[in-house]
Amino acid sequence: MSLPHGIKSVEQLPVEGKRVFVRVDYNVPLEKGTKRVTDDARIRATLPTLKNLIERGARIVLGSHLGRPDGQVKPELSLEPVAHKLAELIGQEVSLADEPVGDGARKVVSDLRDGQIAMLENLRWNPGEEANDEAFARQLASYCDIYVNDAFGTAHRAHASTAGMVKFVGEKGAGFVMAKEIDFLTRLLGNVDRPYVAVLGGAKVSDKIEVLDALLDRVDSLVIGGAMANTFLEAQGKNVGKSKVEKDKLPVARNFLRKAVEKKKTVHLPTDVMVGSGLDDTNPVAVRVDQIGGEQMALDIGPGTVELYRRVLTEARTVFWNGPMGVFEKKQWANGTVSIAQALADNKLALTVVGGGDSAAAIAQAGLADKVSHVSTGGGASLEFVQGLDLPGIAALRP
Ligand code: ADP
Ligand code: MG
């Protein structure tokens, strides 16, 4: 795989006998009490990179954060259960240092032999990590000869382990998780096959307005759903009853729709929605968007809208999807989101990319994650990338 801007892939790095720091994203959910890892997908995702390094005799030093310890040593946020899980998955010992940097960390690293794995403790136990402190970054860099980043999910943060330390290390490159993200997301910024359709949904216009603006220039049409659609519908003068609306974003929404007309881009909004008295109402009813009752909440897109969006997505040759179409966490409001996931999965002619934490969860829940071209592992990072922003964790990998 060839990456843009001369970024090297891990395979191209001369790692034999070298100490290789690998920034991984092992910020995984732990079961309360037992501290068991309840979802090991992020650990599994890094196995190809680690196996490649092991086969070539590298000495691996793993660095990750876990949760939000805010620069303090919080034993309940120890990477211990994660090191345990990794050892089980990869079938070899993983020696965990008792701190992110210091004598203990140095000892574990200097004891490494070719093909062995050490893990530093939770990097965010040290305030230097999130502050991108130079002294902390130099300490991390002193544990390695080569730097590899395989943590796309934190690439939009300029922290010591994602950005600061890299300039103090000789060789650097992207792990396989990172390389795949860069490869697919870069395609969305280049000369794409058209029509290019962006599907945007989720909770808030305010979370996504920069993404909406940036995509408006690149795509041929936008398809909008989720709670975000309510704000647009109200901006058009529709009564959306008790639906979630960001009143203070009505001018932003109106302005956006005006810009779309000027730029001759089509913005599709729901023509009908599924309404109920609240999230727990188990009897959704479909109504046209000009007939939403004063006491009703729109919690999913309706069947007419699903049909319309499906047609738009069938014709598309490039699709970026972020944000669920409804409250997909509840079965009765999941149909719109699942239908959009299915429409992407059915379009075998298009490049189909899904980004966003909840969107990734939704497509996995629908069992369709492996039927699209790429599901990004990074929520915020993928949104910043498709806006065309330069992510510090990726910029640091350029020669
Ligand atoms: P992502 O993480 O993929 O970027 P968001 O975080 O923006 O997505 O939005 C996901 C959330 O939006 C979900 O929790 C979902 O329940 C909520 N949501 C979607 N549609 C609606 C709606 N009509 N009303 C209220 N909440 C909604
Ligand atoms: Mg989210």
Tab-separated table of C-alpha atoms and ligand atoms in Angstrom:
chain	number	residue	atom	x	y	z
A	1	MET	CA	0.000	0.000	0.000
A	2	SER	CA	1.402	3.396	-0.881
A	3	LEU	CA	0.465	6.226	1.449
A	4	PRO	CA	0.298	9.946	0.611
A	5	HIS	CA	3.055	12.447	1.408
A	6	GLY	CA	5.765	9.795	1.671
A	7	ILE	CA	4.357	8.299	4.881
A	8	LYS	CA	5.895	4.869	5.418
A	9	SER	CA	3.919	1.771	6.243
A	10	VAL	CA	5.245	-0.389	9.091
A	11	GLU	CA	6.425	-3.015	6.580
A	12	GLN	CA	8.898	-0.551	5.106
A	13	LEU	CA	10.680	0.078	8.406
A	14	PRO	CA	13.961	-1.734	9.251
A	15	VAL	CA	12.848	-3.090	12.612
A	16	GLU	CA	15.042	-6.150	13.211
A	17	GLY	CA	16.620	-5.974	16.650
A	18	LYS	CA	15.263	-2.436	17.084
A	19	ARG	CA	13.053	-1.086	19.848
A	20	VAL	CA	9.795	-0.059	18.176
A	21	PHE	CA	7.291	2.122	20.056
A	22	VAL	CA	3.770	1.388	18.812
A	23	ARG	CA	1.056	3.864	19.786
A	24	VAL	CA	-2.098	1.776	19.941
A	25	ASP	CA	-5.663	2.658	20.857
A	26	TYR	CA	-6.438	0.208	23.646
A	27	ASN	CA	-9.049	2.477	25.195
A	28	VAL	CA	-11.417	-0.478	25.545
A	29	PRO	CA	-14.520	-0.940	27.707
A	30	LEU	CA	-13.943	-2.804	30.995
A	31	GLU	CA	-16.568	-4.612	33.036
A	32	LYS	CA	-17.251	-2.889	36.360
A	33	GLY	CA	-15.801	-4.818	39.276
A	34	THR	CA	-14.111	-7.708	37.432
A	35	LYS	CA	-12.251	-5.314	35.084
A	36	ARG	CA	-12.613	-7.827	32.275
A	37	VAL	CA	-12.252	-6.420	28.740
A	38	THR	CA	-15.814	-6.544	27.375
A	39	ASP	CA	-14.981	-5.663	23.755
A	40	ASP	CA	-11.517	-6.553	22.458
A	41	ALA	CA	-12.030	-5.297	18.876
A	42	ARG	CA	-9.456	-2.523	19.272
A	43	ILE	CA	-6.869	-4.980	20.559
A	44	ARG	CA	-7.568	-7.480	17.776
A	45	ALA	CA	-7.310	-4.701	15.187
A	46	THR	CA	-3.623	-4.186	16.035
A	47	LEU	CA	-2.601	-7.864	15.809
A	48	PRO	CA	-1.475	-7.700	12.141
A	49	THR	CA	0.898	-4.813	12.943
A	50	LEU	CA	2.258	-6.550	16.037
A	51	LYS	CA	2.667	-9.901	14.272
A	52	ASN	CA	4.532	-8.243	11.428
A	53	LEU	CA	6.911	-6.654	13.925
A	54	ILE	CA	7.373	-9.867	15.921
A	55	GLU	CA	8.134	-11.931	12.809
A	56	ARG	CA	10.825	-9.450	11.880
A	57	GLY	CA	12.455	-9.509	15.313
A	58	ALA	CA	11.438	-6.099	16.623
A	59	ARG	CA	11.385	-5.320	20.351
A	60	ILE	CA	7.914	-3.864	20.847
A	61	VAL	CA	7.063	-1.108	23.321
A	62	LEU	CA	3.313	-0.460	23.414
A	63	GLY	CA	1.799	2.846	24.520
A	64	SER	CA	-1.912	3.609	24.982
A	65	HIS	CA	-4.297	5.603	27.104
A	66	LEU	CA	-7.305	4.159	28.914
A	67	GLY	CA	-10.215	6.304	30.065
A	68	ARG	CA	-9.762	9.754	31.535
A	69	PRO	CA	-7.414	9.639	34.539
A	70	ASP	CA	-6.618	13.338	33.956
A	71	GLY	CA	-2.894	13.071	34.584
A	72	GLN	CA	-3.212	11.120	37.827
A	73	VAL	CA	-2.267	7.562	38.726
A	74	LYS	CA	-5.651	5.831	38.902
A	75	PRO	CA	-5.191	2.098	39.579
A	76	GLU	CA	-8.750	1.400	38.387
A	77	LEU	CA	-7.599	2.634	34.971
A	78	SER	CA	-4.565	0.349	34.795
A	79	LEU	CA	-3.820	-1.349	31.475
A	80	GLU	CA	-3.336	-4.639	33.337
A	81	PRO	CA	-6.506	-6.330	32.029
A	82	VAL	CA	-5.619	-5.073	28.551
A	83	ALA	CA	-2.081	-6.505	28.680
A	84	HIS	CA	-3.629	-9.760	29.850
A	85	LYS	CA	-6.102	-9.837	26.975
A	86	LEU	CA	-3.394	-9.027	24.426
A	87	ALA	CA	-1.156	-11.821	25.762
A	88	GLU	CA	-4.060	-14.233	25.349
A	89	LEU	CA	-4.852	-13.064	21.802
A	90	ILE	CA	-1.287	-12.975	20.519
A	91	GLY	CA	-0.124	-16.072	22.379
A	92	GLN	CA	2.948	-14.653	24.077
A	93	GLU	CA	3.915	-12.806	27.211
A	94	VAL	CA	3.300	-9.053	27.505
A	95	SER	CA	5.321	-7.445	30.289
A	96	LEU	CA	3.551	-4.425	31.751
A	97	ALA	CA	5.570	-1.591	33.291
A	98	ASP	CA	4.076	-0.152	36.481
A	99	GLU	CA	4.215	3.406	35.144
A	100	PRO	CA	4.157	5.244	31.794
A	101	VAL	CA	7.715	6.590	32.211
A	102	GLY	CA	10.442	6.278	34.851
A	103	ASP	CA	12.813	3.637	36.202
A	104	GLY	CA	10.197	0.870	36.066
A	105	ALA	CA	9.360	1.626	32.449
A	106	ARG	CA	13.038	1.833	31.463
A	107	LYS	CA	13.754	-1.519	33.095
A	108	VAL	CA	10.923	-3.317	31.281
A	109	VAL	CA	12.061	-1.858	27.966
A	110	SER	CA	15.753	-2.681	28.458
A	111	ASP	CA	14.886	-6.299	29.346
A	112	LEU	CA	13.209	-6.796	25.944
A	113	ARG	CA	14.664	-9.368	23.537
A	114	ASP	CA	13.921	-9.592	19.798
A	115	GLY	CA	10.263	-10.458	19.176
A	116	GLN	CA	9.121	-9.649	22.712
A	117	ILE	CA	6.438	-7.208	23.854
A	118	ALA	CA	6.421	-4.665	26.669
A	119	MET	CA	3.569	-2.303	27.517
A	120	LEU	CA	3.835	1.029	29.301
A	121	GLU	CA	1.159	1.880	31.855
A	122	ASN	CA	-1.730	4.203	30.962
A	123	LEU	CA	-0.032	7.184	29.299
A	124	ARG	CA	-2.670	9.574	30.633
A	125	TRP	CA	-1.620	8.795	34.208
A	126	ASN	CA	1.062	11.365	33.429
A	127	PRO	CA	-0.120	14.964	32.820
A	128	GLY	CA	2.625	15.299	30.189
A	129	GLU	CA	0.722	13.092	27.761
A	130	GLU	CA	-2.288	15.317	27.073
A	131	ALA	CA	-0.265	18.505	27.619
A	132	ASN	CA	2.142	17.285	24.915
A	133	ASP	CA	4.930	18.131	27.330
A	134	GLU	CA	8.396	18.053	25.772
A	135	ALA	CA	10.208	16.397	28.684
A	136	PHE	CA	7.607	13.617	28.796
A	137	ALA	CA	7.779	13.221	25.018
A	138	ARG	CA	11.588	12.918	25.177
A	139	GLN	CA	11.297	10.252	27.861
A	140	LEU	CA	8.926	8.201	25.707
A	141	ALA	CA	11.214	8.670	22.713
A	142	SER	CA	14.204	7.432	24.729
A	143	TYR	CA	12.556	3.994	24.930
A	144	CYS	CA	12.684	3.397	21.186
A	145	ASP	CA	14.591	3.607	17.903
A	146	ILE	CA	11.517	3.554	15.669
A	147	TYR	CA	8.022	5.031	16.094
A	148	VAL	CA	4.850	3.460	14.710
A	149	ASN	CA	1.373	4.924	15.094
A	150	ASP	CA	-1.516	2.465	14.851
A	151	ALA	CA	-4.033	4.537	16.834
A	152	PHE	CA	-6.138	6.419	14.294
A	153	GLY	CA	-8.791	7.188	16.912
A	154	THR	CA	-6.456	9.612	18.711
A	155	ALA	CA	-4.738	11.014	15.604
A	156	HIS	CA	-6.699	14.281	15.866
A	157	ARG	CA	-5.086	14.970	19.255
A	158	ALA	CA	-1.627	16.550	19.531
A	159	HIS	CA	-0.485	14.568	22.557
A	160	ALA	CA	3.034	13.478	23.543
A	161	SER	CA	2.567	9.903	22.283
A	162	THR	CA	0.730	10.858	19.084
A	163	ALA	CA	2.731	13.910	18.049
A	164	GLY	CA	5.309	15.323	20.482
A	165	MET	CA	7.634	12.327	20.778
A	166	VAL	CA	7.850	11.618	17.050
A	167	LYS	CA	10.350	14.349	16.255
A	168	PHE	CA	12.785	12.790	18.735
A	169	VAL	CA	12.729	9.394	17.004
A	170	GLY	CA	14.739	8.555	13.870
A	171	GLU	CA	12.359	6.402	11.853
A	172	LYS	CA	8.570	6.534	11.822
A	173	GLY	CA	5.615	5.025	10.058
A	174	ALA	CA	1.979	3.955	10.118
A	175	GLY	CA	0.740	0.619	11.416
A	176	PHE	CA	-1.778	-1.337	9.356
A	177	VAL	CA	-4.846	0.102	11.149
A	178	MET	CA	-3.612	3.638	10.579
A	179	ALA	CA	-2.533	2.928	6.989
A	180	LYS	CA	-5.962	1.562	6.044
A	181	GLU	CA	-7.686	4.596	7.557
A	182	ILE	CA	-5.410	6.999	5.696
A	183	ASP	CA	-5.852	5.048	2.473
A	184	PHE	CA	-9.679	5.006	2.469
A	185	LEU	CA	-10.290	8.449	3.941
A	186	THR	CA	-7.800	10.066	1.549
A	187	ARG	CA	-9.815	8.682	-1.363
A	188	LEU	CA	-12.807	10.722	-0.168
A	189	LEU	CA	-10.763	13.899	-0.528
A	190	GLY	CA	-9.493	13.205	-4.027
A	191	ASN	CA	-11.076	12.623	-7.414
A	192	VAL	CA	-13.998	10.441	-6.440
A	193	ASP	CA	-16.415	8.574	-8.683
A	194	ARG	CA	-19.691	10.479	-8.874
A	195	PRO	CA	-22.356	10.968	-7.738
A	196	TYR	CA	-20.749	11.498	-4.321
A	197	VAL	CA	-23.396	11.403	-1.587
A	198	ALA	CA	-22.880	12.209	2.088
A	199	VAL	CA	-25.385	10.872	4.603
A	200	LEU	CA	-25.392	12.862	7.813
A	201	GLY	CA	-27.424	12.288	10.905
A	202	GLY	CA	-26.990	11.908	14.624
A	203	ALA	CA	-27.689	14.145	17.504
A	204	LYS	CA	-26.712	17.718	16.758
A	205	VAL	CA	-26.231	20.248	14.000
A	206	SER	CA	-23.750	22.007	16.290
A	207	ASP	CA	-21.495	18.890	16.431
A	208	LYS	CA	-21.457	18.548	12.684
A	209	ILE	CA	-21.788	21.974	11.093
A	210	GLU	CA	-18.103	22.132	10.083
A	211	VAL	CA	-18.415	18.696	8.512
A	212	LEU	CA	-21.601	19.742	6.715
A	213	ASP	CA	-19.924	22.877	5.379
A	214	ALA	CA	-16.807	21.056	4.214
A	215	LEU	CA	-18.784	18.252	2.576
A	216	LEU	CA	-21.094	20.677	0.787
A	217	ASP	CA	-18.164	21.703	-1.411
A	218	ARG	CA	-17.167	18.145	-2.263
A	219	VAL	CA	-20.368	16.140	-2.638
A	220	ASP	CA	-23.144	16.168	-5.225
A	221	SER	CA	-25.870	15.677	-2.679
A	222	LEU	CA	-26.434	15.445	1.049
A	223	VAL	CA	-28.914	13.208	2.778
A	224	ILE	CA	-29.920	14.298	6.267
A	225	GLY	CA	-31.599	12.351	9.046
A	226	GLY	CA	-31.519	11.900	12.809
A	227	ALA	CA	-32.244	14.598	15.338
A	228	MET	CA	-30.235	16.948	13.160
A	229	ALA	CA	-32.965	16.771	10.515
A	230	ASN	CA	-35.500	18.205	12.997
A	231	THR	CA	-33.534	21.426	13.251
A	232	PHE	CA	-33.446	21.697	9.457
A	233	LEU	CA	-37.178	20.963	9.196
A	234	GLU	CA	-37.999	23.617	11.775
A	235	ALA	CA	-35.671	26.017	9.950
A	236	GLN	CA	-37.914	25.464	6.925
A	237	GLY	CA	-40.912	26.507	8.972
A	238	LYS	CA	-42.266	23.040	9.781
A	239	ASN	CA	-43.750	22.252	13.154
A	240	VAL	CA	-41.796	19.343	14.652
A	241	GLY	CA	-43.755	19.066	17.907
A	242	LYS	CA	-41.733	17.868	20.890
A	243	SER	CA	-38.820	16.608	18.745
A	244	LYS	CA	-35.275	17.401	19.734
A	245	VAL	CA	-34.378	20.722	18.076
A	246	GLU	CA	-31.474	23.117	18.590
A	247	LYS	CA	-33.349	26.417	18.615
A	248	ASP	CA	-30.139	28.433	18.636
A	249	LYS	CA	-28.970	26.679	15.453
A	250	LEU	CA	-31.998	27.585	13.329
A	251	PRO	CA	-30.150	30.493	11.632
A	252	VAL	CA	-27.153	28.213	10.976
A	253	ALA	CA	-29.444	25.609	9.427
A	254	ARG	CA	-31.246	28.221	7.298
A	255	ASN	CA	-27.936	29.660	6.163
A	256	PHE	CA	-26.670	26.198	5.253
A	257	LEU	CA	-29.741	25.443	3.125
A	258	ARG	CA	-29.299	28.785	1.328
A	259	LYS	CA	-25.626	28.029	0.595
A	260	ALA	CA	-26.598	24.638	-0.798
A	261	VAL	CA	-28.978	26.325	-3.271
A	262	GLU	CA	-26.249	28.792	-4.308
A	263	LYS	CA	-23.784	25.949	-4.850
A	264	LYS	CA	-26.407	23.945	-6.722
A	265	LYS	CA	-26.154	21.003	-4.344
A	266	THR	CA	-29.163	18.889	-3.436
A	267	VAL	CA	-29.967	18.542	0.254
A	268	HIS	CA	-32.470	15.777	0.948
A	269	LEU	CA	-34.494	16.141	4.145
A	270	PRO	CA	-37.023	13.641	5.503
A	271	THR	CA	-40.453	13.745	3.880
A	272	ASP	CA	-41.918	11.605	6.658
A	273	VAL	CA	-40.795	10.550	10.140
A	274	MET	CA	-41.621	7.954	12.772
A	275	VAL	CA	-43.122	9.643	15.792
A	276	GLY	CA	-44.079	8.673	19.323
A	277	SER	CA	-44.734	10.183	22.702
A	278	GLY	CA	-41.124	9.520	23.765
A	279	LEU	CA	-38.138	7.192	23.483
A	280	ASP	CA	-39.914	4.358	25.279
A	281	ASP	CA	-43.056	4.492	23.183
A	282	THR	CA	-43.128	1.091	21.458
A	283	ASN	CA	-45.731	2.034	18.848
A	284	PRO	CA	-44.050	4.292	16.287
A	285	VAL	CA	-46.380	5.927	13.798
A	286	ALA	CA	-45.354	7.285	10.395
A	287	VAL	CA	-46.438	10.869	9.645
A	288	ARG	CA	-45.617	13.359	6.914
A	289	VAL	CA	-43.271	16.095	8.110
A	290	ASP	CA	-45.999	18.740	7.732
A	291	GLN	CA	-48.308	16.764	10.006
A	292	ILE	CA	-46.271	16.202	13.154
A	293	GLY	CA	-48.523	16.650	16.205
A	294	GLY	CA	-47.695	19.148	18.943
A	295	GLU	CA	-47.084	16.375	21.499
A	296	GLN	CA	-45.145	14.074	19.167
A	297	MET	CA	-41.416	13.427	18.912
A	298	ALA	CA	-39.720	12.422	15.646
A	299	LEU	CA	-37.325	9.608	16.551
A	300	ASP	CA	-36.583	7.988	13.185
A	301	ILE	CA	-37.038	8.666	9.474
A	302	GLY	CA	-40.253	7.316	7.920
A	303	PRO	CA	-40.804	4.694	5.175
A	304	GLY	CA	-41.204	7.253	2.363
A	305	THR	CA	-37.904	8.848	3.355
A	306	VAL	CA	-36.180	5.452	3.562
A	307	GLU	CA	-37.341	4.757	-0.011
A	308	LEU	CA	-36.121	8.141	-1.244
A	309	TYR	CA	-32.731	7.853	0.488
A	310	ARG	CA	-32.313	4.294	-0.751
A	311	ARG	CA	-32.800	5.471	-4.353
A	312	VAL	CA	-30.231	8.248	-3.918
A	313	LEU	CA	-27.772	5.771	-2.398
A	314	THR	CA	-28.311	3.176	-5.125
A	315	GLU	CA	-27.197	5.685	-7.743
A	316	ALA	CA	-24.230	6.938	-5.727
A	317	ARG	CA	-20.707	5.848	-6.615
A	318	THR	CA	-19.067	7.315	-3.493
A	319	VAL	CA	-20.759	7.484	-0.093
A	320	PHE	CA	-19.642	8.867	3.248
A	321	TRP	CA	-22.010	8.162	6.126
A	322	ASN	CA	-21.870	9.725	9.565
A	323	GLY	CA	-24.636	9.785	12.127
A	324	PRO	CA	-27.595	7.462	12.724
A	325	MET	CA	-30.987	8.274	11.162
A	326	GLY	CA	-32.834	7.777	14.442
A	327	VAL	CA	-32.535	6.503	17.988
A	328	PHE	CA	-31.080	3.214	16.709
A	329	GLU	CA	-30.234	2.057	20.251
A	330	LYS	CA	-33.949	1.245	20.642
A	331	LYS	CA	-35.318	-1.434	18.335
A	332	GLN	CA	-38.501	0.449	17.486
A	333	TRP	CA	-36.522	3.477	16.221
A	334	ALA	CA	-33.733	1.582	14.427
A	335	ASN	CA	-35.384	0.884	11.069
A	336	GLY	CA	-34.168	4.041	9.296
A	337	THR	CA	-30.572	3.523	10.358
A	338	VAL	CA	-30.574	-0.188	9.507
A	339	SER	CA	-32.143	0.562	6.103
A	340	ILE	CA	-29.434	3.075	5.289
A	341	ALA	CA	-26.776	0.569	6.372
A	342	GLN	CA	-28.425	-2.000	4.100
A	343	ALA	CA	-28.522	0.448	1.181
A	344	LEU	CA	-24.775	1.023	1.545
A	345	ALA	CA	-24.125	-2.700	1.835
A	346	ASP	CA	-26.198	-3.388	-1.298
A	347	ASN	CA	-24.336	-0.863	-3.435
A	348	LYS	CA	-21.419	-2.918	-4.717
A	349	LEU	CA	-20.397	-0.294	-7.283
A	350	ALA	CA	-19.676	2.472	-4.796
A	351	LEU	CA	-16.862	3.278	-2.413
A	352	THR	CA	-18.759	3.234	0.901
A	353	VAL	CA	-17.140	4.682	4.012
A	354	VAL	CA	-18.707	4.933	7.472
A	355	GLY	CA	-17.295	7.201	10.188
A	356	GLY	CA	-18.410	8.179	13.684
A	357	GLY	CA	-18.586	6.252	16.943
A	358	ASP	CA	-22.340	5.677	16.995
A	359	SER	CA	-22.540	5.106	13.244
A	360	ALA	CA	-19.853	2.402	13.477
A	361	ALA	CA	-21.767	0.832	16.376
A	362	ALA	CA	-25.000	0.986	14.353
A	363	ILE	CA	-23.582	-0.760	11.278
A	364	ALA	CA	-21.977	-3.401	13.488
A	365	GLN	CA	-25.306	-3.894	15.273
A	366	ALA	CA	-26.946	-4.388	11.870
A	367	GLY	CA	-24.317	-7.055	11.061
A	368	LEU	CA	-23.253	-5.182	7.924
A	369	ALA	CA	-19.842	-3.783	8.896
A	370	ASP	CA	-17.979	-6.114	6.525
A	371	LYS	CA	-20.324	-5.303	3.622
A	372	VAL	CA	-19.097	-1.725	3.163
A	373	SER	CA	-15.696	-0.593	1.873
A	374	HIS	CA	-14.485	0.795	5.196
A	375	VAL	CA	-15.740	1.474	8.704
A	376	SER	CA	-13.499	3.991	10.404
A	377	THR	CA	-12.317	3.157	13.908
A	378	GLY	CA	-12.068	6.852	14.749
A	379	GLY	CA	-15.112	8.979	15.548
A	380	GLY	CA	-13.811	12.526	15.879
A	381	ALA	CA	-10.687	11.721	13.886
A	382	SER	CA	-12.590	10.535	10.814
A	383	LEU	CA	-14.817	13.630	10.861
A	384	GLU	CA	-11.802	15.926	11.029
A	385	PHE	CA	-10.130	13.979	8.231
A	386	VAL	CA	-13.074	14.231	5.807
A	387	GLN	CA	-13.193	17.966	6.491
A	388	GLY	CA	-9.720	18.076	4.982
A	389	LEU	CA	-8.038	19.034	8.257
A	390	ASP	CA	-4.438	18.017	8.898
A	391	LEU	CA	-4.482	15.628	11.867
A	392	PRO	CA	-1.450	16.075	14.174
A	393	GLY	CA	-0.960	12.311	14.553
A	394	ILE	CA	-0.765	11.879	10.783
A	395	ALA	CA	1.222	15.052	10.113
A	396	ALA	CA	3.859	13.726	12.529
A	397	LEU	CA	4.366	10.652	10.342
A	398	ARG	CA	5.365	12.644	7.276
A	399	PRO	CA	9.094	12.737	6.485
B	1	ADP	P1	-21.774	9.597	15.594
B	1	ADP	O1	-21.209	9.128	16.906
B	1	ADP	O2	-21.908	8.474	14.598
B	1	ADP	O3	-21.057	10.781	15.041
B	1	ADP	P2	-23.796	11.187	16.908
B	1	ADP	O4	-23.063	11.056	18.184
B	1	ADP	O5	-23.827	12.514	16.235
B	1	ADP	O6	-23.303	10.062	15.861
B	1	ADP	O7	-25.337	10.829	17.123
B	1	ADP	C1	-25.788	9.607	17.654
B	1	ADP	C2	-26.949	9.794	18.562
B	1	ADP	O8	-28.002	10.522	17.951
B	1	ADP	C3	-27.530	8.470	18.967
B	1	ADP	O9	-27.384	8.297	20.351
B	1	ADP	C4	-28.999	8.560	18.569
B	1	ADP	O10	-29.886	7.986	19.525
B	1	ADP	C5	-29.229	10.056	18.472
B	1	ADP	N1	-30.365	10.379	17.607
B	1	ADP	C6	-30.499	10.077	16.306
B	1	ADP	N2	-31.690	10.484	15.845
B	1	ADP	C7	-32.354	11.061	16.868
B	1	ADP	C8	-33.644	11.680	17.041
B	1	ADP	N3	-34.492	11.794	16.015
B	1	ADP	N4	-33.943	12.166	18.273
B	1	ADP	C9	-33.095	12.059	19.296
B	1	ADP	N5	-31.871	11.493	19.208
B	1	ADP	C10	-31.507	10.999	18.013
B	2	MG	MG	-21.503	9.860	18.931
